[in-house]
Short mmCIF file of C-alpha atoms and ligand atoms in Angstrom, two decimals:
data_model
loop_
_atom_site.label_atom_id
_atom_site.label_comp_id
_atom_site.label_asym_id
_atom_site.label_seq_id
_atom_site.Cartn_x
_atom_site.Cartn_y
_atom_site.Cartn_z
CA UNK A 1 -14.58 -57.17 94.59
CA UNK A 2 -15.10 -54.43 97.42
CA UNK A 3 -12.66 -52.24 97.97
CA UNK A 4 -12.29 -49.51 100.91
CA UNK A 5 -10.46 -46.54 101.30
CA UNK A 6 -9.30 -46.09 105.28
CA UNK A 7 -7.13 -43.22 106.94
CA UNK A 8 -7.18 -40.45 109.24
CA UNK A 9 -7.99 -37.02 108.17
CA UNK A 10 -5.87 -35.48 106.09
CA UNK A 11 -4.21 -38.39 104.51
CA UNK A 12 -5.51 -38.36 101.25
CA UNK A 13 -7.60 -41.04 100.34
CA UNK A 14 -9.94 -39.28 98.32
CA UNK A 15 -7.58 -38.11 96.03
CA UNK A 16 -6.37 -41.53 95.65
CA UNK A 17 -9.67 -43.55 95.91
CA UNK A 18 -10.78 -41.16 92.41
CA UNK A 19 -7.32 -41.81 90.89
CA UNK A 20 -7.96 -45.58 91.06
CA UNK A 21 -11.60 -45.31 89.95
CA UNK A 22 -10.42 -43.78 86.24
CA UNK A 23 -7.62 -46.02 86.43
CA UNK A 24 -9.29 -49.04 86.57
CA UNK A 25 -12.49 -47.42 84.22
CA UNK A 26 -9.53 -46.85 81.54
CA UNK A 27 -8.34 -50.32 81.90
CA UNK A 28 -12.05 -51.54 80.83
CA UNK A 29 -12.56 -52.92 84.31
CA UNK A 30 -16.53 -52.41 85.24
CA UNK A 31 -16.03 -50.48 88.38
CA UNK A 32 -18.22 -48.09 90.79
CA UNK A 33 -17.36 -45.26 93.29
CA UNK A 34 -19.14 -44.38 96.38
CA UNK A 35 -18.51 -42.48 99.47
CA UNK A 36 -19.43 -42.76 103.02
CA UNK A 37 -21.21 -41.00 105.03
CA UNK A 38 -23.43 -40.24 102.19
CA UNK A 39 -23.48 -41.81 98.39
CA UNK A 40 -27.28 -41.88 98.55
CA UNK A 41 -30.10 -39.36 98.44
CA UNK A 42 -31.09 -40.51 101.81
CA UNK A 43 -27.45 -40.94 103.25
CA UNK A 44 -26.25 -37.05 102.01
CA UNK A 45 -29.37 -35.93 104.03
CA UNK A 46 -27.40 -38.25 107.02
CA UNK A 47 -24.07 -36.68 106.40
CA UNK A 48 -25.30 -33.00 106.13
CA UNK A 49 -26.71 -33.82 109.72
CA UNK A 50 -23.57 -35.47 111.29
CA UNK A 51 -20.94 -33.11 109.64
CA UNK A 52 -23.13 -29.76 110.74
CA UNK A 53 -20.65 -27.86 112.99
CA UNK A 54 -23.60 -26.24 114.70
CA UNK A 55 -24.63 -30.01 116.19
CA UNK A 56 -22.26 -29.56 119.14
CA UNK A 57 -24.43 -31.52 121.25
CA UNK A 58 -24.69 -34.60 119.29
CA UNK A 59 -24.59 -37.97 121.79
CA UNK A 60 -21.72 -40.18 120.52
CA UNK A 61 -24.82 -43.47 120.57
CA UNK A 62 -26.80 -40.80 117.82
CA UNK A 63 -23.97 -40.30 116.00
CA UNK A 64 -23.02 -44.45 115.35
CA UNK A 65 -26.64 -44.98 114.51
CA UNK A 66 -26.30 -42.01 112.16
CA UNK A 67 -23.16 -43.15 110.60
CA UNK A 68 -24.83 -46.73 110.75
CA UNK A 69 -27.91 -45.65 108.78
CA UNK A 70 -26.11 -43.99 106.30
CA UNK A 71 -23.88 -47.11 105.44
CA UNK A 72 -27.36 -49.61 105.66
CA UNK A 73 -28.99 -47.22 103.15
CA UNK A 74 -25.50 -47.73 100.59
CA UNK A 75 -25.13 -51.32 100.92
CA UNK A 76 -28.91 -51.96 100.13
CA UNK A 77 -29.68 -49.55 97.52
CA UNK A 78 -26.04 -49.16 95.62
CA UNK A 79 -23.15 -51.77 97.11
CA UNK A 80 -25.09 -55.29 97.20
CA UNK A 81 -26.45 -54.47 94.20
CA UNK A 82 -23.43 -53.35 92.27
CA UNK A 83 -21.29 -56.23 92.98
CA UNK A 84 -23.93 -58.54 92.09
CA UNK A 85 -24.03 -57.25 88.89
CA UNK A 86 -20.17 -57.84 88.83
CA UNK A 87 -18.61 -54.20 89.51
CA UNK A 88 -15.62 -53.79 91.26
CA UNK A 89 -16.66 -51.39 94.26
CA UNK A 90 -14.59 -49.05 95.28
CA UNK A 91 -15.64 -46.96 98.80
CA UNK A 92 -14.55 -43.82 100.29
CA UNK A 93 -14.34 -44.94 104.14
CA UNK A 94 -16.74 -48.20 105.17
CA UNK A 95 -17.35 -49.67 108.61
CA UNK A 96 -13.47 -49.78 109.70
CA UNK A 97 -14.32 -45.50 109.84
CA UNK A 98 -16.89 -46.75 112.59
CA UNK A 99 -14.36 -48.77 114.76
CA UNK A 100 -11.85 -45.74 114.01
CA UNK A 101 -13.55 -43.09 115.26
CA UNK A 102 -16.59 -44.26 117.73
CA UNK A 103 -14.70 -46.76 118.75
CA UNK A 104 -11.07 -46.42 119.39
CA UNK A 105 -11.73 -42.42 119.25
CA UNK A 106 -15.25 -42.07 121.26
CA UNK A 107 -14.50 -45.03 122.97
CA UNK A 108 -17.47 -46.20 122.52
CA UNK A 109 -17.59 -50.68 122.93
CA UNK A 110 -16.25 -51.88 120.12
CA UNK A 111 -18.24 -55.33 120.76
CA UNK A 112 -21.43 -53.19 120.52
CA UNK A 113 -20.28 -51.27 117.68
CA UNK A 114 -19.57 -54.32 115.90
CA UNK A 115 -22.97 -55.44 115.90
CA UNK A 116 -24.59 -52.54 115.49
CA UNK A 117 -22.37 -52.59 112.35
CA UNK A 118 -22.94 -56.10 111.21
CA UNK A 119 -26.95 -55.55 111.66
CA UNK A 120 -26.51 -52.39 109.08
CA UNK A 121 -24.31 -54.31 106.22
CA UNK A 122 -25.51 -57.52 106.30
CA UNK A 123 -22.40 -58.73 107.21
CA UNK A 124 -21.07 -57.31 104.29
CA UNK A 125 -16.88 -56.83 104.19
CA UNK A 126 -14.50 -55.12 101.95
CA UNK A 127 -12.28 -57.80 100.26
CA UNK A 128 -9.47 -54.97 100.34
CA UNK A 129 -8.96 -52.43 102.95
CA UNK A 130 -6.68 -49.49 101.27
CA UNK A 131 -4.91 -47.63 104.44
CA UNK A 132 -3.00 -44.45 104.00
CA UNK A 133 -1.23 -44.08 107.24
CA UNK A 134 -0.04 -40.69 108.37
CA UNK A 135 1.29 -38.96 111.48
CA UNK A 136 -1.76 -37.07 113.03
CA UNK A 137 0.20 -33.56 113.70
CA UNK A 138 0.34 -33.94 109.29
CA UNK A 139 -2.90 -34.69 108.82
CA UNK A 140 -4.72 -32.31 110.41
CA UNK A 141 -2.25 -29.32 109.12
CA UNK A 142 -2.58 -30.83 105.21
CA UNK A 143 -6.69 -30.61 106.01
CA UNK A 144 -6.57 -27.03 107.28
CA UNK A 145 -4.26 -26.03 104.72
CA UNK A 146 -7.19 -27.43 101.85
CA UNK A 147 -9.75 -26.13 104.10
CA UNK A 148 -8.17 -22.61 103.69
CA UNK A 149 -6.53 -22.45 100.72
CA UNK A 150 -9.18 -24.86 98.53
CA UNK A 151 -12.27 -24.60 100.54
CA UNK A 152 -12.51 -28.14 101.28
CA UNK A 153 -15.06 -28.88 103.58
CA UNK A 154 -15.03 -28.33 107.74
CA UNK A 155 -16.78 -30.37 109.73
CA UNK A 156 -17.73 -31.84 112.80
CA UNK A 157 -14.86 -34.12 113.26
CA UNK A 158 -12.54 -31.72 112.46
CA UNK A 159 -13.06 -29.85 115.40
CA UNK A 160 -12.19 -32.59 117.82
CA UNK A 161 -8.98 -32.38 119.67
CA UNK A 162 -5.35 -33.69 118.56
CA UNK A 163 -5.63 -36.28 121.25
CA UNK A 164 -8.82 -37.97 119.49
CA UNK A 165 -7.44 -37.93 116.20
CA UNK A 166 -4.60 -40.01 117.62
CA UNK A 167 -6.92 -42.47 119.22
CA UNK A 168 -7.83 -42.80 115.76
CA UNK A 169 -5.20 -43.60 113.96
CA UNK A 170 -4.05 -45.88 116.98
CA UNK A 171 -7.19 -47.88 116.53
CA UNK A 172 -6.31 -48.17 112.56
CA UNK A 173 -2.92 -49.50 112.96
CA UNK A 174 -4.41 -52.09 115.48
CA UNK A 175 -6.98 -53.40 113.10
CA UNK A 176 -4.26 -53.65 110.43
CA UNK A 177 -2.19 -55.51 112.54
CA UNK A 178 -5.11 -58.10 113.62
CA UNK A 179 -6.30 -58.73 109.97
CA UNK A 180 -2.72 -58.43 107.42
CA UNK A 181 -4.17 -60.29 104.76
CA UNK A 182 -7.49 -58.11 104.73
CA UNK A 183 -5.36 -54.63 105.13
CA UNK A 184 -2.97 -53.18 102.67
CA UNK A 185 -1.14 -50.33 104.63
CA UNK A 186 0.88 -47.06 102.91
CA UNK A 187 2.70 -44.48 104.11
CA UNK A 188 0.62 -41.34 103.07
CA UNK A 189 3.41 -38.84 103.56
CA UNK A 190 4.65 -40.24 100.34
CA UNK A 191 4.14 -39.06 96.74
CA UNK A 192 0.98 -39.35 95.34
CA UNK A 193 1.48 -40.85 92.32
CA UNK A 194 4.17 -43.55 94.28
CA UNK A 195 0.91 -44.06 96.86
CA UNK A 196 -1.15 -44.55 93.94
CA UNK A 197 1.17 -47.02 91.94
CA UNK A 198 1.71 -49.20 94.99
CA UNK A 199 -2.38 -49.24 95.22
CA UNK A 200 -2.70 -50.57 91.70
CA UNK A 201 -0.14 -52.98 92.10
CA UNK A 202 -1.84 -54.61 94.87
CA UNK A 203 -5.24 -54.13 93.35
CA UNK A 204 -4.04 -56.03 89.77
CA UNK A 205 -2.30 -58.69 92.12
CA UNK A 206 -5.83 -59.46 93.95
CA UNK A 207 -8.08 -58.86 90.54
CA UNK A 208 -5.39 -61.35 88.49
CA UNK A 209 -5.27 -63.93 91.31
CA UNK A 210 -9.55 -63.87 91.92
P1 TMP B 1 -14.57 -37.33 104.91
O1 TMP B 1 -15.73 -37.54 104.00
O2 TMP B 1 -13.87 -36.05 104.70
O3 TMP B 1 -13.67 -38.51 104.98
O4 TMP B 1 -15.19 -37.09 106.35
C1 TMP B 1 -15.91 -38.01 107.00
C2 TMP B 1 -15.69 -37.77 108.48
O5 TMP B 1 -16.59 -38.61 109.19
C3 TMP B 1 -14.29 -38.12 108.92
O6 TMP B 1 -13.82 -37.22 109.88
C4 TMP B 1 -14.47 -39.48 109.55
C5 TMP B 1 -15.89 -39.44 110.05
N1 TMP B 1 -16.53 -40.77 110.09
C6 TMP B 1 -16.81 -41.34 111.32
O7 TMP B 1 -16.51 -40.75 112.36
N2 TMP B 1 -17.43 -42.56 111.36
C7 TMP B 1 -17.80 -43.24 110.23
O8 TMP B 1 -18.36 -44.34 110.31
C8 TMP B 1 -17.51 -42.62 108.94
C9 TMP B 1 -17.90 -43.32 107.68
C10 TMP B 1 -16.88 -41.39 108.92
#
């Protein structure tokens, strides 16, 4: 089973993608954690590139491919082969990030992107799609607030305006809407142990019923 983490900035889904991952290790279940951009030698080199403040002048078209080599170098050398070998893979952002934020945010075509992303996977699809919805405005003041108080990273897309960000999130809540069954959708502004509760629930439901 392949799981993915979704959300805008800010909305804690790393907190609760790591949460699930001991959860699920303490329950016995065989179960892996990556992260994208990155979660290979090769892709960290990619995401130290594409999250460099200093690239100001990176072309939105480099910055898919980027993104797009990053996630063909995972799925080849870590995802494929993990669920193969019957892990439960869980995934810190995934190809919906793509339509997200070079599509419905760049505004790049989302009928290119979609190739472009279905030459990098293989085709490959989360099973679940884990989406923690929150109001931009929230996001963005929760990720300065860890940038400045905890040191959590800065980067490239965190410089880009308030109206992007909302493109963003637009573009999630339309994908959720087109694809129910495929997207599990939370309300990030809650608690984060209610958030992570209601994620177990519906990951138990879909491991008991596969
Ligand atoms: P994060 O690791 O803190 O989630 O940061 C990753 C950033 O990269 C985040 O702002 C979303 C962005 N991103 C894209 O724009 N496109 C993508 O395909 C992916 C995976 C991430």
């Amino acid at each position: 089973m392949f799981i993915t983490f979704e959300g805008p900035d800010g909305s804690g889904k790393t907190t609760q993608v790591h949460l699930l991952y001991r959860y699920l290790k303490e329950q016995g279940y065989p179960v892996y954690l990556a992260r994208e951009p990155g979660g290979t030698r090769i892709g960290d080199q990619i995401r130290a590139v594409l999250h460099d403040v200093r690239n100001v002048e990176m072309r939105p078209e480099a910055e898919i491919l980027l993104y797009s080599a990053s996630r063909a170098q995972l799925v080849g050398q870590v995802i494929r082969p993990r669920l193969a070998a019957g892990d439960i893979v869980l995934c810190d952002r995934y190809a919906e990030s793509t339509l997200a934020y070079q599509g419905y945010g760049r505004q790049l075509d989302l009928a290119t992107l979609q190739i472009i992303t279905r030459f990098a996977t293989g085709g490959l699809r989360p099973d679940l799609i884990i989406y923690l919805d929150i109001p931009v405005e929230e996001g963005l003041r929760r990720r300065l607030a860890a940038h400045q108080q905890d040191g959590a990273e800065w980067n490239r897309m965190d410089q880009e305006t308030v109206d992007f960000h909302r493109r963003v999130r637009a573009g999630y809540l339309q994908m959720a809407q087109t694809e129910p069954e495929r997207w599990c959708v939370l309300d990030a502004s809650q608690p984060v142990d209610v958030i992570q509760q209601r994620i177990r629930e519906e990951v138990l439901a879909r491991l008991e019923g596969a």
